[in-house]
Amino acid sequence: MSVLVTNLGELTTNDPELGTLTDAAIVLDGDRVAWVGHARKVPATDTRVDAGGRAGLPGWVDSHTHLVFAGDRTAEFGARMAGQPYTAGGIAVTVEATRAADDDQLRAGLRAHVAEAVAQGTTCIETKTGYGLTVEDEVRSARIAAELVDEVTYLGAHLVPPGADADEYVALASGEMLDEVAPYVRWADVFCETGAFDEAQSRQVLRAAAARGLGLRVHGNQLGPGPGVRLAVELNAASVDHCTHLTESDVDALAGSTTVATLLPACDLSTRQPLPPARRLLDAGATIALATNCNPGSSYTSSMAFCVATAVLQMRLSVPEAIRAATLGGAQALRRPDVGVLRPGTRADLHLLDAPSATHLAYRPGVPLTWAVWHSGSPARPPRE
Ligand code: NIG
């Protein structure tokens, strides 16, 4: 079944040759993009949608979330807004609730959060384990995640569980736990931060994961300067996420690497951290991604549009730079050439806005602009009347 979406006032493709088109059209055939071009030269298709001059862009690629969880941390958030600092220790509250939930509860929660994201234009989602922290709970988190999202990351090294010995836990997370979870995941990640895992512990887990064929990601430089970025670049991680507190040498290391700096501005706002130095990173030549970090503790939003608006209004990115980071940048952070770009052969993930241009994402911050979403060619959110 092929569908022509035509009369697009603007179409952001992220393809270097196609660029951003005006008066454009696109054909989705099955789960792939079949054709992109001018609305006056469209091929024949089975069905046709008139976009009425609205703007289209690739679906958001949210390359950093933590959606396999149970419980609620509203009180912690309220206390933080009243002046308490954010610390890694809050993770343990969600670990306790997650362990107490059954599989159906975890699955239902994940499904609801994914549906919430898709309704806002997100069509490729990564999520992590990391609220189980026992072999059994990490495996079931990974198994449930693999049922419902595109990319799954093992984050057994999220926190040393309360009461556990750190060395013994690192041995478990880089040994038996990793072996059991590996069949369900493509990636491994470590929270390399004061209060979580130090450089040596992080390196041990990451090296063990690489030896088992997993791709690497790192949570680094979130709450203060640290070794996370350096370690990620040294180990050729696909992405180092947060990057809130960077030295000049961190920026230079990222600029000279293929490791994507994934920025999570909703998290920085929600934890009262400074916003990451996106401008410095781009100007130095680094590749950046924007992601929500949706989780119940440090960033409880699934809104990529909020991240884009924040990146433009407060982090000094241009609108095209922010949109690219939230689509193509996320795809690069996940090493996925098939998403984040609209050209013949890529996945048919299309997001239409109820606005004549994508600039409205920052021009009208906070306004729900998603008008229609196709996910792998299927209408995940049909056009609104
Ligand atoms: O990316 N930094 C570590 N992990 C999450 C926080 C999880 C939590 O507080 O529950 C993050 O911010």
GROMACS .gro file of C-alpha atoms and ligand atoms in nm:
model
  397
    1MET     CA    1   0.000   0.000   0.000
    2SER     CA    2   0.150   0.335  -0.104
    3VAL     CA    3   0.043   0.675   0.027
    4LEU     CA    4   0.123   1.014  -0.119
    5VAL     CA    5   0.144   1.300   0.131
    6THR     CA    6   0.133   1.615  -0.077
    7ASN     CA    7   0.091   1.992  -0.049
    8LEU     CA    8   0.362   2.013   0.218
    9GLY     CA    9   0.453   2.379   0.271
   10GLU     CA   10   0.797   2.268   0.391
   11LEU     CA   11   0.966   1.929   0.415
   12THR     CA   12   1.283   1.882   0.621
   13THR     CA   13   1.459   1.574   0.486
   14ASN     CA   14   1.808   1.585   0.649
   15ASP     CA   15   1.934   1.442   0.321
   16PRO     CA   16   2.231   1.649   0.197
   17GLU     CA   17   2.106   1.649  -0.162
   18LEU     CA   18   1.734   1.696  -0.101
   19GLY     CA   19   1.776   1.950   0.182
   20THR     CA   20   1.462   2.132   0.299
   21LEU     CA   21   1.198   2.147   0.024
   22THR     CA   22   0.904   2.382  -0.020
   23ASP     CA   23   0.581   2.285  -0.197
   24ALA     CA   24   0.687   1.925  -0.146
   25ALA     CA   25   0.544   1.574  -0.148
   26ILE     CA   26   0.654   1.235  -0.022
   27VAL     CA   27   0.549   0.880  -0.102
   28LEU     CA   28   0.550   0.611   0.167
   29ASP     CA   29   0.533   0.254   0.034
   30GLY     CA   30   0.501  -0.020   0.293
   31ASP     CA   31   0.743   0.066   0.572
   32ARG     CA   32   0.983   0.266   0.351
   33VAL     CA   33   1.003   0.608   0.189
   34ALA     CA   34   0.966   0.552  -0.187
   35TRP     CA   35   0.992   0.902  -0.331
   36VAL     CA   36   1.054   1.263  -0.219
   37GLY     CA   37   1.017   1.565  -0.445
   38HIS     CA   38   0.815   1.855  -0.572
   39ALA     CA   39   0.436   1.844  -0.534
   40ARG     CA   40   0.390   1.919  -0.905
   41LYS     CA   41   0.559   1.597  -1.018
   42VAL     CA   42   0.410   1.329  -0.795
   43PRO     CA   43   0.399   0.959  -0.895
   44ALA     CA   44   0.076   0.755  -0.886
   45THR     CA   45  -0.008   0.596  -0.547
   46ASP     CA   46  -0.289   0.397  -0.383
   47THR     CA   47  -0.397   0.679  -0.150
   48ARG     CA   48  -0.335   1.049  -0.107
   49VAL     CA   49  -0.326   1.287   0.191
   50ASP     CA   50  -0.343   1.664   0.141
   51ALA     CA   51  -0.125   1.827   0.407
   52GLY     CA   52  -0.281   2.167   0.339
   53GLY     CA   53   0.050   2.354   0.333
   54ARG     CA   54   0.168   2.210   0.667
   55ALA     CA   55   0.531   2.127   0.747
   56GLY     CA   56   0.676   1.776   0.751
   57LEU     CA   57   0.994   1.637   0.904
   58PRO     CA   58   1.138   1.297   1.002
   59GLY     CA   59   0.988   1.149   1.318
   60TRP     CA   60   1.184   1.235   1.632
   61VAL     CA   61   1.458   0.990   1.730
   62ASP     CA   62   1.460   0.983   2.110
   63SER     CA   63   1.794   0.815   2.175
   64HIS     CA   64   1.794   0.831   2.557
   65THR     CA   65   1.507   0.723   2.784
   66HIS     CA   66   1.460   0.507   3.094
   67LEU     CA   67   1.104   0.380   3.049
   68VAL     CA   68   1.101   0.040   3.222
   69PHE     CA   69   1.003   0.151   3.567
   70ALA     CA   70   0.728   0.156   3.827
   71GLY     CA   71   0.648   0.406   4.100
   72ASP     CA   72   0.647   0.780   4.128
   73ARG     CA   73   0.891   1.047   4.249
   74THR     CA   74   0.668   1.354   4.256
   75ALA     CA   75   0.766   1.429   4.617
   76GLU     CA   76   1.137   1.420   4.527
   77PHE     CA   77   1.073   1.660   4.240
   78GLY     CA   78   0.877   1.896   4.467
   79ALA     CA   79   1.156   1.891   4.725
   80ARG     CA   80   1.410   1.965   4.453
   81MET     CA   81   1.213   2.265   4.334
   82ALA     CA   82   1.215   2.379   4.698
   83GLY     CA   83   1.595   2.367   4.704
   84GLN     CA   84   1.709   2.006   4.760
   85PRO     CA   85   1.988   1.892   4.523
   86TYR     CA   86   1.945   1.604   4.275
   87THR     CA   87   2.164   1.304   4.362
   88ALA     CA   88   2.215   0.965   4.199
   89GLY     CA   89   2.070   0.803   4.513
   90GLY     CA   90   1.710   0.877   4.406
   91ILE     CA   91   1.743   0.593   4.155
   92ALA     CA   92   1.710   0.348   4.445
   93VAL     CA   93   1.350   0.461   4.507
   94THR     CA   94   1.253   0.359   4.154
   95VAL     CA   95   1.453   0.035   4.184
   96GLU     CA   96   1.244  -0.068   4.484
   97ALA     CA   97   0.914   0.007   4.306
   98THR     CA   98   1.028  -0.162   3.985
   99ARG     CA   99   1.132  -0.481   4.162
  100ALA     CA  100   0.791  -0.491   4.334
  101ALA     CA  101   0.597  -0.460   4.005
  102ASP     CA  102   0.499  -0.762   3.799
  103ASP     CA  103   0.579  -0.801   3.429
  104ASP     CA  104   0.234  -0.687   3.317
  105GLN     CA  105   0.261  -0.366   3.519
  106LEU     CA  106   0.604  -0.287   3.375
  107ARG     CA  107   0.485  -0.368   3.023
  108ALA     CA  108   0.172  -0.152   3.060
  109GLY     CA  109   0.376   0.140   3.190
  110LEU     CA  110   0.626   0.114   2.906
  111ARG     CA  111   0.350   0.079   2.646
  112ALA     CA  112   0.174   0.391   2.779
  113HIS     CA  113   0.493   0.598   2.773
  114VAL     CA  114   0.580   0.483   2.420
  115ALA     CA  115   0.226   0.569   2.301
  116GLU     CA  116   0.255   0.912   2.464
  117ALA     CA  117   0.582   0.973   2.276
  118VAL     CA  118   0.454   0.847   1.940
  119ALA     CA  119   0.150   1.076   1.965
  120GLN     CA  120   0.398   1.365   1.982
  121GLY     CA  121   0.592   1.258   1.674
  122THR     CA  122   0.857   1.026   1.820
  123THR     CA  123   0.903   0.727   1.590
  124CYS     CA  124   1.231   0.571   1.709
  125ILE     CA  125   1.293   0.515   2.080
  126GLU     CA  126   1.584   0.382   2.280
  127THR     CA  127   1.528   0.273   2.637
  128LYS     CA  128   1.739   0.126   2.913
  129THR     CA  129   1.730  -0.126   3.193
  130GLY     CA  130   1.879   0.000   3.517
  131TYR     CA  131   1.592  -0.001   3.766
  132GLY     CA  132   1.623  -0.375   3.837
  133LEU     CA  133   1.985  -0.419   3.946
  134THR     CA  134   1.949  -0.794   4.009
  135VAL     CA  135   2.016  -1.049   3.736
  136GLU     CA  136   1.649  -1.144   3.726
  137ASP     CA  137   1.516  -0.787   3.727
  138GLU     CA  138   1.763  -0.661   3.468
  139VAL     CA  139   1.682  -0.953   3.236
  140ARG     CA  140   1.306  -0.900   3.259
  141SER     CA  141   1.348  -0.523   3.206
  142ALA     CA  142   1.549  -0.591   2.890
  143ARG     CA  143   1.306  -0.858   2.769
  144ILE     CA  144   1.002  -0.632   2.812
  145ALA     CA  145   1.180  -0.336   2.653
  146ALA     CA  146   1.280  -0.548   2.352
  147GLU     CA  147   0.910  -0.620   2.290
  148LEU     CA  148   0.816  -0.254   2.255
  149VAL     CA  149   1.103  -0.022   2.155
  150ASP     CA  150   1.356   0.001   1.870
  151GLU     CA  151   1.677   0.000   2.071
  152VAL     CA  152   1.749  -0.148   2.415
  153THR     CA  153   2.045  -0.064   2.639
  154TYR     CA  154   2.174  -0.260   2.937
  155LEU     CA  155   2.233  -0.025   3.232
  156GLY     CA  156   2.305  -0.268   3.513
  157ALA     CA  157   2.574  -0.018   3.617
  158HIS     CA  158   2.320   0.252   3.703
  159LEU     CA  159   2.374   0.248   4.079
  160VAL     CA  160   2.536   0.015   4.331
  161PRO     CA  161   2.219  -0.119   4.495
  162PRO     CA  162   2.184  -0.002   4.857
  163GLY     CA  163   2.356  -0.248   5.090
  164ALA     CA  164   2.564  -0.412   4.813
  165ASP     CA  165   2.944  -0.416   4.805
  166ALA     CA  166   3.062  -0.198   4.514
  167ASP     CA  167   3.337  -0.432   4.391
  168GLU     CA  168   3.112  -0.737   4.407
  169TYR     CA  169   2.837  -0.550   4.225
  170VAL     CA  170   3.072  -0.434   3.947
  171ALA     CA  171   3.191  -0.794   3.907
  172LEU     CA  172   2.827  -0.904   3.873
  173ALA     CA  173   2.735  -0.624   3.632
  174SER     CA  174   3.037  -0.701   3.412
  175GLY     CA  175   2.994  -1.078   3.443
  176GLU     CA  176   2.689  -1.292   3.501
  177MET     CA  177   2.433  -1.010   3.475
  178LEU     CA  178   2.579  -0.891   3.146
  179ASP     CA  179   2.585  -1.245   3.005
  180GLU     CA  180   2.218  -1.300   3.091
  181VAL     CA  181   2.096  -0.964   2.958
  182ALA     CA  182   2.311  -0.956   2.641
  183PRO     CA  183   2.070  -1.156   2.420
  184TYR     CA  184   1.801  -0.886   2.462
  185VAL     CA  185   2.008  -0.571   2.406
  186ARG     CA  186   2.225  -0.402   2.144
  187TRP     CA  187   2.391  -0.153   2.380
  188ALA     CA  188   2.556  -0.125   2.722
  189ASP     CA  189   2.579   0.193   2.926
  190VAL     CA  190   2.734   0.302   3.257
  191PHE     CA  191   2.647   0.592   3.488
  192CYS     CA  192   3.002   0.728   3.528
  193GLU     CA  193   2.952   0.989   3.798
  194THR     CA  194   3.031   1.067   4.162
  195GLY     CA  195   2.784   0.863   4.368
  196ALA     CA  196   2.746   0.600   4.094
  197PHE     CA  197   3.050   0.438   3.919
  198ASP     CA  198   3.406   0.571   3.901
  199GLU     CA  199   3.630   0.559   3.595
  200ALA     CA  200   3.787   0.220   3.668
  201GLN     CA  201   3.453   0.057   3.747
  202SER     CA  202   3.296   0.210   3.437
  203ARG     CA  203   3.583   0.094   3.216
  204GLN     CA  204   3.550  -0.260   3.354
  205VAL     CA  205   3.179  -0.282   3.266
  206LEU     CA  206   3.218  -0.117   2.926
  207ARG     CA  207   3.512  -0.336   2.824
  208ALA     CA  208   3.325  -0.649   2.928
  209ALA     CA  209   3.025  -0.537   2.722
  210ALA     CA  210   3.240  -0.460   2.417
  211ALA     CA  211   3.401  -0.804   2.447
  212ARG     CA  212   3.051  -0.953   2.417
  213GLY     CA  213   2.982  -0.755   2.101
  214LEU     CA  214   2.761  -0.482   2.249
  215GLY     CA  215   2.784  -0.120   2.137
  216LEU     CA  216   2.872   0.132   2.407
  217ARG     CA  217   2.706   0.440   2.552
  218VAL     CA  218   2.807   0.638   2.863
  219HIS     CA  219   2.622   0.865   3.106
  220GLY     CA  220   2.892   1.125   3.166
  221ASN     CA  221   2.958   1.474   3.303
  222GLN     CA  222   2.601   1.513   3.427
  223LEU     CA  223   2.641   1.651   3.778
  224GLY     CA  224   2.997   1.782   3.753
  225PRO     CA  225   3.316   1.752   3.550
  226GLY     CA  226   3.446   1.396   3.529
  227PRO     CA  227   3.601   1.121   3.320
  228GLY     CA  228   3.284   1.012   3.133
  229VAL     CA  229   3.344   1.196   2.807
  230ARG     CA  230   3.710   1.097   2.791
  231LEU     CA  231   3.626   0.733   2.859
  232ALA     CA  232   3.348   0.729   2.599
  233VAL     CA  233   3.580   0.867   2.331
  234GLU     CA  234   3.862   0.630   2.432
  235LEU     CA  235   3.631   0.329   2.396
  236ASN     CA  236   3.466   0.457   2.074
  237ALA     CA  237   3.124   0.470   2.238
  238ALA     CA  238   2.841   0.563   2.001
  239SER     CA  239   2.727   0.832   2.242
  240VAL     CA  240   2.808   1.008   2.568
  241ASP     CA  241   2.495   1.142   2.725
  242HIS     CA  242   2.431   1.451   2.941
  243CYS     CA  243   2.760   1.641   2.872
  244THR     CA  244   2.643   1.919   3.103
  245HIS     CA  245   2.982   1.998   3.258
  246LEU     CA  246   3.250   1.993   2.989
  247THR     CA  247   3.609   2.116   2.989
  248GLU     CA  248   3.773   2.248   2.673
  249SER     CA  249   3.956   1.917   2.638
  250ASP     CA  250   3.625   1.727   2.658
  251VAL     CA  251   3.489   1.944   2.377
  252ASP     CA  252   3.804   1.888   2.171
  253ALA     CA  253   3.794   1.513   2.234
  254LEU     CA  254   3.432   1.495   2.116
  255ALA     CA  255   3.505   1.711   1.812
  256GLY     CA  256   3.783   1.473   1.709
  257SER     CA  257   3.575   1.158   1.753
  258THR     CA  258   3.274   0.970   1.617
  259THR     CA  259   3.112   0.973   1.962
  260VAL     CA  260   2.790   1.176   1.960
  261ALA     CA  261   2.733   1.422   2.246
  262THR     CA  262   2.373   1.357   2.347
  263LEU     CA  263   2.226   1.656   2.528
  264LEU     CA  264   1.929   1.621   2.763
  265PRO     CA  265   1.810   1.974   2.839
  266ALA     CA  266   1.482   1.871   3.004
  267CYS     CA  267   1.690   1.682   3.261
  268ASP     CA  268   1.915   1.979   3.326
  269LEU     CA  269   1.613   2.203   3.383
  270SER     CA  270   1.445   1.946   3.606
  271THR     CA  271   1.757   1.900   3.818
  272ARG     CA  272   1.850   2.269   3.822
  273GLN     CA  273   2.178   2.210   3.644
  274PRO     CA  274   2.320   2.451   3.387
  275LEU     CA  275   2.224   2.378   3.026
  276PRO     CA  276   2.489   2.193   2.822
  277PRO     CA  277   2.727   2.390   2.597
  278ALA     CA  278   2.559   2.296   2.269
  279ARG     CA  279   2.691   2.599   2.082
  280ARG     CA  280   3.051   2.528   2.184
  281LEU     CA  281   3.017   2.165   2.079
  282LEU     CA  282   2.873   2.246   1.738
  283ASP     CA  283   3.119   2.526   1.673
  284ALA     CA  284   3.407   2.290   1.757
  285GLY     CA  285   3.276   2.035   1.507
  286ALA     CA  286   3.121   1.775   1.741
  287THR     CA  287   2.803   1.587   1.648
  288ILE     CA  288   2.518   1.644   1.891
  289ALA     CA  289   2.186   1.474   1.957
  290LEU     CA  290   1.891   1.597   2.162
  291ALA     CA  291   1.688   1.346   2.365
  292THR     CA  292   1.430   1.357   2.645
  293ASN     CA  293   1.592   1.126   2.905
  294CYS     CA  294   1.233   1.046   3.002
  295ASN     CA  295   1.248   0.884   3.348
  296PRO     CA  296   1.061   0.930   3.676
  297GLY     CA  297   1.349   1.097   3.860
  298SER     CA  298   1.553   1.351   3.670
  299SER     CA  299   1.343   1.425   3.358
  300TYR     CA  300   0.980   1.316   3.344
  301THR     CA  301   0.890   1.433   2.995
  302SER     CA  302   0.848   1.254   2.663
  303SER     CA  303   0.835   1.580   2.469
  304MET     CA  304   1.106   1.610   2.205
  305ALA     CA  305   0.940   1.935   2.097
  306PHE     CA  306   1.012   2.078   2.443
  307CYS     CA  307   1.378   1.978   2.407
  308VAL     CA  308   1.396   2.140   2.063
  309ALA     CA  309   1.234   2.463   2.184
  310THR     CA  310   1.470   2.475   2.484
  311ALA     CA  311   1.773   2.412   2.263
  312VAL     CA  312   1.674   2.702   2.039
  313LEU     CA  313   1.553   2.949   2.299
  314GLN     CA  314   1.806   2.883   2.572
  315MET     CA  315   2.101   2.694   2.421
  316ARG     CA  316   2.143   2.919   2.117
  317LEU     CA  317   2.095   2.660   1.847
  318SER     CA  318   1.925   2.765   1.526
  319VAL     CA  319   1.596   2.590   1.454
  320PRO     CA  320   1.748   2.369   1.179
  321GLU     CA  321   2.036   2.271   1.411
  322ALA     CA  322   1.798   2.170   1.691
  323ILE     CA  323   1.567   1.975   1.460
  324ARG     CA  324   1.863   1.795   1.305
  325ALA     CA  325   1.995   1.704   1.653
  326ALA     CA  326   1.654   1.562   1.753
  327THR     CA  327   1.621   1.353   1.436
  328LEU     CA  328   1.944   1.277   1.248
  329GLY     CA  329   2.158   1.337   1.560
  330GLY     CA  330   1.959   1.077   1.753
  331ALA     CA  331   1.994   0.835   1.462
  332GLN     CA  332   2.372   0.889   1.462
  333ALA     CA  333   2.382   0.833   1.839
  334LEU     CA  334   2.214   0.498   1.775
  335ARG     CA  335   2.421   0.428   1.463
  336ARG     CA  336   2.100   0.388   1.263
  337PRO     CA  337   2.126   0.500   0.899
  338ASP     CA  338   1.759   0.409   0.834
  339VAL     CA  339   1.589   0.668   1.059
  340GLY     CA  340   1.612   1.044   1.110
  341VAL     CA  341   1.634   1.106   0.732
  342LEU     CA  342   1.364   1.115   0.463
  343ARG     CA  343   1.497   0.981   0.134
  344PRO     CA  344   1.405   0.679  -0.079
  345GLY     CA  345   1.484   0.365   0.120
  346THR     CA  346   1.474   0.505   0.473
  347ARG     CA  347   1.205   0.402   0.723
  348ALA     CA  348   0.871   0.570   0.657
  349ASP     CA  349   0.867   0.773   0.982
  350LEU     CA  350   0.697   1.103   0.900
  351HIS     CA  351   0.583   1.378   1.137
  352LEU     CA  352   0.350   1.654   1.016
  353LEU     CA  353   0.303   1.974   1.214
  354ASP     CA  354  -0.009   2.189   1.227
  355ALA     CA  355   0.212   2.479   1.121
  356PRO     CA  356   0.354   2.605   0.793
  357SER     CA  357   0.716   2.558   0.898
  358ALA     CA  358   0.920   2.371   1.158
  359THR     CA  359   1.033   2.707   1.294
  360HIS     CA  360   0.698   2.712   1.479
  361LEU     CA  361   0.838   2.445   1.715
  362ALA     CA  362   1.041   2.721   1.882
  363TYR     CA  363   0.828   3.019   1.776
  364ARG     CA  364   0.525   2.865   1.953
  365PRO     CA  365   0.691   2.685   2.248
  366GLY     CA  366   0.466   2.459   2.453
  367VAL     CA  367   0.194   2.441   2.185
  368PRO     CA  368   0.114   2.080   2.081
  369LEU     CA  369   0.181   2.109   1.707
  370THR     CA  370   0.182   1.742   1.601
  371TRP     CA  371  -0.086   1.700   1.329
  372ALA     CA  372  -0.011   1.351   1.198
  373VAL     CA  373   0.246   1.074   1.244
  374TRP     CA  374   0.336   0.775   1.025
  375HIS     CA  375   0.549   0.513   1.201
  376SER     CA  376   0.712   0.257   0.968
  377GLY     CA  377   0.454   0.357   0.708
  378SER     CA  378   0.151   0.303   0.934
  379PRO     CA  379  -0.061   0.597   1.046
  380ALA     CA  380   0.027   0.608   1.417
  381ARG     CA  381  -0.162   0.933   1.454
  382PRO     CA  382  -0.401   1.001   1.165
  383PRO     CA  383  -0.429   1.360   1.037
  384ARG     CA  384  -0.651   1.577   1.261
  385GLU     CA  385  -0.950   1.746   1.095
  386NIG     O1  386   1.992   0.986   3.300
  386NIG     N1  387   2.183   0.970   3.534
  386NIG     C1  388   2.141   0.863   3.558
  386NIG     N2  389   2.022   0.813   3.524
  386NIG     C2  390   1.906   0.892   3.496
  386NIG     C3  391   1.838   0.931   3.620
  386NIG     C4  392   1.754   0.829   3.673
  386NIG     C5  393   1.681   0.864   3.798
  386NIG     O2  394   1.704   0.964   3.868
  386NIG     O3  395   1.596   0.780   3.825
  386NIG     C6  396   1.944   1.011   3.412
  386NIG     O4  397   1.927   1.126   3.452
   0.00000   0.00000   0.00000
